[in-house]
Amino acid sequence: MSKQDIFKTVDELKDLCVDACRKIWENPELSGEENFGSEYYSELLRKEGFRLVVNEHVPHAFIAEWGSGHPVLAILGEYDALPGFSQKASCVREEVTEGGAGHACGHNLLGAAAATGAIALKRVLEADGLEGTVRFYGCPEEETLCGKVKMIHYNMFDGCDFAFSWHPMSVNMAFDTSYLANASFKFYYTGLSSHAGFAPQNGRSALDAMELTNVGVQYLREHVIDGTRIHYTTDSCGYAPNIVHPDAKSWYYVRAPHMSDVKETMERVKKCAQGAAIMTETQVRFELLSGCSEMLINNAFADLTYKNLVEMEPISYTAEEREFARKIQDTVAMETCARERRAYNCDGPMFETIALRDQWTRTPMKASTDSGDVSMIMPMNLFTAAAWPLGVAPHTWQAAACAGTSLGEKAAVWAAKALAATAYDVLTMPEEREKIKAEFESRRDDKYIPMI
Ligand SMILES: [Zn+2]
């Protein structure tokens, strides 16, 4: 089948894709709570003739499989939302539900495009009578960076040969930049309560210990390797100021270019907490929640994806959509927009071309993803599609708003085409497969040990 025929197959699935984008956007679910999302996609793919496989150890995760034999192509879909980003499809900050969740990372689009791409690929293989297996992976808990790590641990990725994914962003780009490795952990402090006015001398403050840990970490920041990110949130357990806090908690993320750097920095953050506990005569307990690996890059895979991005018709926008994008952009700091416009050489509110093949070297990715672990066990590639205006970052209300409009939906349909086309290339071009596999073998780290 020609590329144009594959793109046409996706166009025929446009309503299905847009419907999925909207249904998931209207029903935002946090990591670990993806009942609606996992059922929605299971049913969608089952109806299309895919076989479903679930795993009792990983709730809300599933495999929908079609076809037989190798290569086995894994198209990864996600569907979780973020706390506190409930947002209407509006160009001003307006919640749907006060304090509710919202799709500020566009995973409603991510999953919809992956499912649409998998269905399109299945239809194409069926029409061509080609050997090979298409798998849609329903991947929960991406925002807490642990779903795919668990899925790997429970052997859900066994037998796969190649993985494909994409992410909504402000640009269209095939990239082979790495994401940062990450660890997520908590500290639980215990002290002694007392009346803060009447008898403070009898109290030992868990809150003080937590604050001193954070102060220690601010000093630590100067002495970690480049590219390290340390962020945290705190929980003072609801006590009032007139109580010496007997309990307090903090939740940390450490990110760094390699898993080994993350582990090292995490140990040093632990020392800050231990030191703070000594200073305040309190106790501290540590809990590692999750961790994920950096992304193993693959230039050959990115080259193949890039060829398809360039071959596809670019996304076109109506005057109304451009106006909406412009209004959204007006809510973002002017310098941020100017910086992105300069970096991508773009005047309009939406990025409407394909970023240069070497663009990533100028804009490396400083986030983390649990797809990193997938990239350690098989060749994996991902690309981005413009779902919101330049200057808008994921995890903002602006991203959540755009993910609920035709801006995001157009990105999803476009991404589905790229996923189906690249997977088709991998399936039908043995020489490309070999090139990608050879690069994977040369880069892979035999010492890959999952964080948990
Ligand atoms: Zn995301």
XYZ file of C-alpha atoms and ligand atoms in Angstrom:
453
model
C 0.000 0.000 0.000
C 1.279 3.483 -0.761
C 1.883 6.092 1.914
C -0.988 8.145 0.559
C -3.280 5.122 1.001
C -2.141 4.784 4.624
C -2.825 8.477 5.251
C -6.251 8.021 3.631
C -6.983 5.081 5.927
C -6.281 7.336 8.918
C -8.445 10.101 7.438
C -11.315 7.598 7.286
C -10.820 7.065 11.019
C -10.856 10.788 11.799
C -14.224 10.735 13.588
C -13.130 7.811 15.747
C -9.918 9.629 16.670
C -11.616 12.941 17.481
C -14.282 11.145 19.483
C -11.618 9.419 21.598
C -9.767 12.741 22.117
C -12.971 14.341 23.417
C -14.295 11.473 25.524
C -10.999 11.112 27.386
C -10.629 14.895 27.721
C -14.142 15.110 29.195
C -13.358 12.336 31.687
C -9.932 13.225 33.106
C -8.568 10.556 35.449
C -5.460 10.694 37.594
C -2.624 8.180 37.376
C -3.707 4.899 38.870
C -7.403 5.686 38.497
C -7.835 5.198 34.756
C -11.027 3.117 34.795
C -12.825 5.021 32.083
C -9.765 5.386 29.837
C -8.672 1.756 29.931
C -12.210 0.505 29.358
C -12.841 2.980 26.585
C -9.802 1.885 24.583
C -10.228 -1.829 25.374
C -13.724 -1.698 23.960
C -12.713 0.371 20.942
C -9.970 -2.066 19.942
C -11.945 -5.176 20.789
C -14.674 -4.002 18.413
C -12.030 -3.582 15.731
C -11.027 -7.246 16.099
C -8.032 -6.913 18.444
C -7.460 -9.603 21.111
C -7.218 -8.199 24.642
C -4.618 -9.246 27.197
C -4.650 -7.866 30.743
C -2.311 -8.413 33.680
C -3.678 -8.768 37.193
C -0.641 -6.981 38.649
C -1.030 -3.780 36.628
C -4.560 -2.373 36.848
C -5.719 -0.228 33.903
C -2.973 -1.609 31.649
C -3.732 -3.858 28.701
C -2.496 -5.093 25.360
C -4.779 -5.138 22.317
C -3.193 -7.388 19.707
C -3.924 -8.144 16.084
C -2.134 -10.313 13.522
C 0.582 -12.902 13.939
C 4.318 -13.421 13.666
C 7.183 -10.962 13.703
C 7.890 -8.138 13.740
C 5.731 -7.339 16.742
C 5.072 -3.593 16.718
C 4.093 -1.888 19.956
C 2.190 1.393 19.654
C 2.047 2.998 23.081
C -1.033 4.855 24.275
C -1.485 6.816 27.516
C -4.631 8.323 29.024
C -3.959 9.773 32.471
C -4.520 13.404 33.485
C -2.990 15.791 36.047
C -4.366 17.050 39.366
C -5.542 20.658 39.581
C -5.743 21.323 35.841
C -9.468 21.114 35.295
C -9.995 23.537 32.419
C -12.615 24.458 29.847
C -11.711 24.592 26.158
C -11.344 28.315 26.617
C -8.613 30.922 26.106
C -8.922 32.132 29.698
C -8.398 30.157 32.926
C -11.798 28.551 33.635
C -12.218 25.321 35.550
C -14.831 22.698 34.700
C -14.649 21.237 38.215
C -13.095 23.214 41.036
C -9.713 21.695 41.872
C -10.369 18.798 39.494
C -8.045 16.958 37.137
C -7.357 18.010 33.556
C -5.437 16.902 30.473
C -2.618 19.405 30.809
C -0.176 16.959 29.187
C -2.525 16.097 26.314
C -2.601 12.372 27.029
C -6.180 12.372 25.747
C -4.646 13.137 22.342
C -1.702 10.802 22.837
C -3.872 7.741 23.451
C -6.385 8.601 20.739
C -3.687 8.913 18.074
C -2.012 5.688 19.197
C -5.289 3.746 19.040
C -6.169 5.289 15.671
C -2.693 4.543 14.324
C -2.919 0.929 15.521
C -6.354 0.449 13.928
C -5.189 2.024 10.671
C -2.110 -0.185 10.606
C -4.234 -3.279 11.231
C -6.518 -2.343 8.323
C -3.544 -1.757 6.052
C -1.898 -5.088 6.939
C -5.206 -6.843 6.471
C -5.660 -5.300 3.033
C -2.081 -6.111 2.026
C -2.161 -9.621 3.531
C 1.090 -8.903 5.377
C 2.591 -10.964 8.183
C 3.255 -9.158 11.464
C 1.648 -8.262 14.782
C 0.217 -4.904 15.786
C -0.108 -4.237 19.488
C -1.758 -1.225 21.069
C -0.453 -0.832 24.604
C -2.806 0.758 27.078
C -0.280 2.373 29.421
C -1.586 3.841 32.695
C 0.271 5.929 35.277
C 2.609 7.846 32.983
C 2.330 11.060 34.961
C 3.653 9.283 38.026
C 6.336 7.755 35.794
C 5.757 4.165 36.764
C 3.107 2.471 34.578
C 5.437 1.136 31.899
C 8.083 0.233 34.477
C 5.506 -2.040 36.118
C 4.382 -3.379 32.745
C 7.974 -4.329 31.924
C 8.402 -5.923 35.333
C 5.312 -8.061 34.793
C 6.510 -9.113 31.317
C 3.846 -7.257 29.370
C 6.380 -6.130 26.761
C 7.821 -9.592 26.200
C 8.057 -10.571 22.556
C 7.919 -7.014 21.169
C 10.402 -5.894 18.522
C 9.851 -2.135 18.116
C 7.979 0.566 20.018
C 6.340 3.730 18.680
C 5.013 6.742 20.479
C 4.483 10.474 20.186
C 3.715 13.372 22.472
C 1.624 16.511 22.065
C 3.868 19.574 22.226
C 4.191 22.979 20.547
C 6.239 21.749 17.560
C 6.231 18.977 14.947
C 9.489 17.155 15.389
C 11.117 13.758 15.019
C 13.588 13.587 17.791
C 16.252 11.373 19.151
C 17.034 13.377 22.211
C 16.979 11.622 25.512
C 14.594 12.320 28.330
C 16.021 12.543 31.830
C 16.030 9.548 34.154
C 13.936 10.113 37.250
C 13.291 8.947 40.797
C 10.228 9.806 42.860
C 10.473 9.397 46.639
C 8.964 10.583 49.883
C 10.242 11.504 53.334
C 8.069 10.933 56.389
C 9.197 12.913 59.437
C 8.114 12.130 62.981
C 8.658 14.433 65.964
C 6.968 15.211 69.264
C 3.895 17.411 69.506
C 3.560 20.150 72.074
C 1.838 23.502 72.590
C 3.875 25.886 70.453
C 3.305 28.808 72.863
C 2.971 27.126 76.231
C 5.689 24.459 76.044
C 7.674 24.595 72.808
C 10.711 23.214 74.648
C 8.913 19.878 74.942
C 8.272 19.607 71.230
C 10.448 18.271 68.432
C 9.208 19.593 65.116
C 8.808 17.310 62.109
C 8.036 20.448 60.112
C 11.433 21.948 61.019
C 13.122 18.749 59.850
C 11.283 18.895 56.560
C 12.176 22.553 56.024
C 15.839 22.012 56.917
C 16.006 19.126 54.428
C 14.745 21.470 51.741
C 17.286 24.135 52.713
C 20.043 21.530 52.514
C 18.855 20.535 49.066
C 18.963 24.153 47.860
C 22.688 24.175 48.720
C 23.167 20.759 47.144
C 21.901 22.074 43.793
C 25.191 23.842 43.146
C 27.127 20.608 43.364
C 25.300 18.222 41.088
C 26.004 17.472 37.444
C 24.556 19.615 34.649
C 21.061 18.697 33.621
C 20.024 17.631 37.115
C 16.575 18.717 38.253
C 15.375 18.459 41.845
C 11.821 19.419 42.751
C 9.545 18.757 45.666
C 6.240 19.416 47.327
C 5.508 19.440 51.046
C 2.723 18.320 53.335
C 2.527 19.672 56.881
C -0.263 17.187 57.699
C -2.877 19.810 58.475
C -1.556 21.023 61.862
C -2.143 24.583 63.010
C 0.735 27.019 63.805
C 0.124 26.681 67.559
C 1.103 22.999 67.506
C 4.678 21.752 67.292
C 4.222 19.452 64.315
C 4.651 15.771 65.203
C 4.354 14.750 61.507
C 5.352 16.176 58.162
C 5.980 14.751 54.708
C 7.735 15.792 51.544
C 7.716 14.309 48.080
C 10.784 14.657 45.862
C 11.666 14.129 42.219
C 15.280 13.890 41.151
C 16.006 13.895 37.418
C 19.363 13.578 35.688
C 20.789 12.474 32.332
C 21.453 8.886 33.467
C 19.883 6.540 35.957
C 23.221 6.232 37.784
C 23.313 10.038 38.285
C 19.790 9.946 39.663
C 20.679 7.233 42.145
C 23.744 9.138 43.294
C 21.910 12.446 43.767
C 19.026 10.719 45.503
C 21.478 9.330 48.087
C 22.738 12.848 48.713
C 19.204 14.198 49.151
C 18.661 11.403 51.665
C 21.698 12.654 53.581
C 20.114 16.126 53.764
C 17.055 14.531 55.353
C 19.137 12.468 57.762
C 21.124 15.550 58.764
C 17.929 17.527 59.315
C 16.554 14.729 61.494
C 19.704 14.816 63.625
C 19.497 18.609 63.980
C 15.882 18.538 65.062
C 15.941 15.320 67.089
C 13.233 13.832 64.924
C 13.038 10.662 62.855
C 12.808 10.376 59.119
C 11.680 7.456 57.005
C 12.386 7.208 53.288
C 10.163 5.609 50.655
C 11.096 5.139 47.008
C 7.879 5.392 44.983
C 9.045 4.941 41.432
C 11.813 5.653 39.024
C 12.364 5.528 35.328
C 15.259 5.368 32.963
C 16.502 7.963 30.502
C 15.504 7.481 26.857
C 17.883 5.513 24.680
C 18.209 7.497 21.479
C 18.122 5.939 18.003
C 19.125 8.142 15.084
C 18.110 5.619 12.418
C 14.629 5.317 13.892
C 14.264 9.109 14.096
C 15.421 9.429 10.468
C 12.676 7.060 9.376
C 10.035 8.944 11.377
C 11.286 12.258 10.008
C 10.846 11.065 6.396
C 7.196 10.383 7.132
C 6.610 13.684 8.923
C 7.965 15.512 5.901
C 5.911 13.441 3.482
C 2.646 14.131 5.271
C 0.533 17.115 4.423
C 1.109 19.698 7.174
C -1.737 20.488 9.560
C -3.755 23.449 8.306
C -5.651 25.795 10.597
C -8.712 27.957 10.148
C -8.609 31.686 10.895
C -10.668 30.971 14.002
C -8.161 28.382 15.265
C -5.248 30.757 14.691
C -7.102 33.454 16.589
C -7.726 31.092 19.511
C -4.040 30.097 19.482
C -3.019 33.758 19.440
C -5.229 34.489 22.469
C -3.767 31.527 24.340
C -0.285 32.738 23.458
C -1.132 36.169 24.878
C -1.508 34.546 28.308
C 2.082 33.236 28.237
C 5.103 35.395 29.088
C 6.185 37.341 26.029
C 9.832 36.340 26.372
C 8.946 32.658 26.412
C 7.031 32.995 23.160
C 9.742 35.124 21.597
C 12.400 32.598 22.591
C 10.480 29.683 21.079
C 9.646 31.626 17.942
C 13.322 32.426 17.484
C 14.420 28.845 18.190
C 11.979 27.436 15.669
C 12.074 30.320 13.222
C 8.319 30.704 13.293
C 6.144 33.842 13.144
C 2.631 32.493 13.570
C 0.985 31.342 16.777
C 1.080 27.686 15.669
C 4.159 25.876 14.417
C 3.149 24.768 10.937
C 6.246 23.116 9.499
C 8.566 20.282 10.559
C 11.456 21.133 12.848
C 14.866 20.560 11.331
C 16.301 17.119 11.835
C 19.031 18.450 14.159
C 16.741 20.823 16.066
C 16.814 18.676 19.182
C 20.493 19.314 19.724
C 19.502 22.914 20.397
C 16.504 22.092 22.555
C 17.123 18.934 24.600
C 14.205 17.514 26.543
C 14.349 18.082 30.273
C 11.302 16.061 31.248
C 11.139 12.349 32.063
C 8.964 9.540 30.814
C 8.454 5.931 31.782
C 8.823 5.183 28.055
C 12.543 5.501 28.813
C 12.458 2.009 30.286
C 10.768 0.693 27.140
C 13.579 2.232 25.074
C 16.050 0.164 27.115
C 14.501 -3.166 26.141
C 13.649 -2.551 22.455
C 14.259 0.137 19.837
C 11.797 2.930 20.438
C 11.082 6.195 18.715
C 8.819 9.075 19.420
C 8.012 12.370 17.798
C 6.008 15.404 18.769
C 3.116 17.156 17.067
C 1.963 20.735 17.601
C -1.166 20.532 19.738
C -0.857 24.000 21.277
C 0.840 27.308 20.363
C 4.550 27.989 20.595
C 5.476 29.209 24.032
C 2.952 26.936 25.762
C 4.470 24.175 27.881
C 2.842 20.912 28.950
C 1.455 20.857 32.508
C -0.232 24.246 32.127
C -3.903 25.205 31.907
C -3.203 26.508 28.409
C -2.156 23.005 27.277
C -5.237 21.496 28.944
C -7.465 24.010 27.132
C -5.930 23.338 23.700
C -6.100 19.559 24.210
C -9.869 19.988 24.340
C -10.105 21.871 21.028
C -9.628 21.162 17.329
C -5.986 22.317 17.693
C -5.235 19.226 19.754
C -7.515 16.962 17.742
C -5.835 17.898 14.471
C -2.476 17.071 16.042
C -3.820 13.660 17.083
C -5.049 12.754 13.588
C -1.740 13.922 12.116
C 0.197 11.910 14.698
C -1.881 8.795 13.959
C -0.749 9.044 10.330
C 2.899 9.280 11.304
C 2.592 6.340 13.705
C 0.877 4.109 11.142
C 3.257 5.103 8.338
C 6.436 4.601 10.376
C 5.228 1.276 11.762
C 4.376 0.212 8.202
C 7.900 1.131 7.073
C 9.445 -0.905 9.866
C 7.268 -3.852 8.929
C 7.929 -3.725 5.199
C 11.557 -2.539 5.071
C 13.882 -5.223 6.484
C 16.983 -3.124 5.790
C 15.593 -0.266 7.942
C 14.737 -2.758 10.674
C 18.278 -4.062 10.691
C 19.756 -0.562 10.794
C 17.570 0.428 13.745
C 18.273 -2.818 15.587
C 22.024 -2.558 15.015
C 22.041 0.973 16.444
C 19.963 -0.159 19.413
C 22.415 -2.977 20.154
C 25.394 -0.646 19.888
C 23.867 1.894 22.317
C 22.096 -0.307 24.806
C 23.446 -0.569 28.266
C 23.740 -4.203 29.322
C 23.701 -3.015 32.898
C 20.165 -1.639 32.632
C 18.609 -2.195 36.013
C 15.163 -0.741 36.611
C 14.954 1.727 39.491
C 12.493 -0.538 41.289
Zn 2.954 13.540 28.994
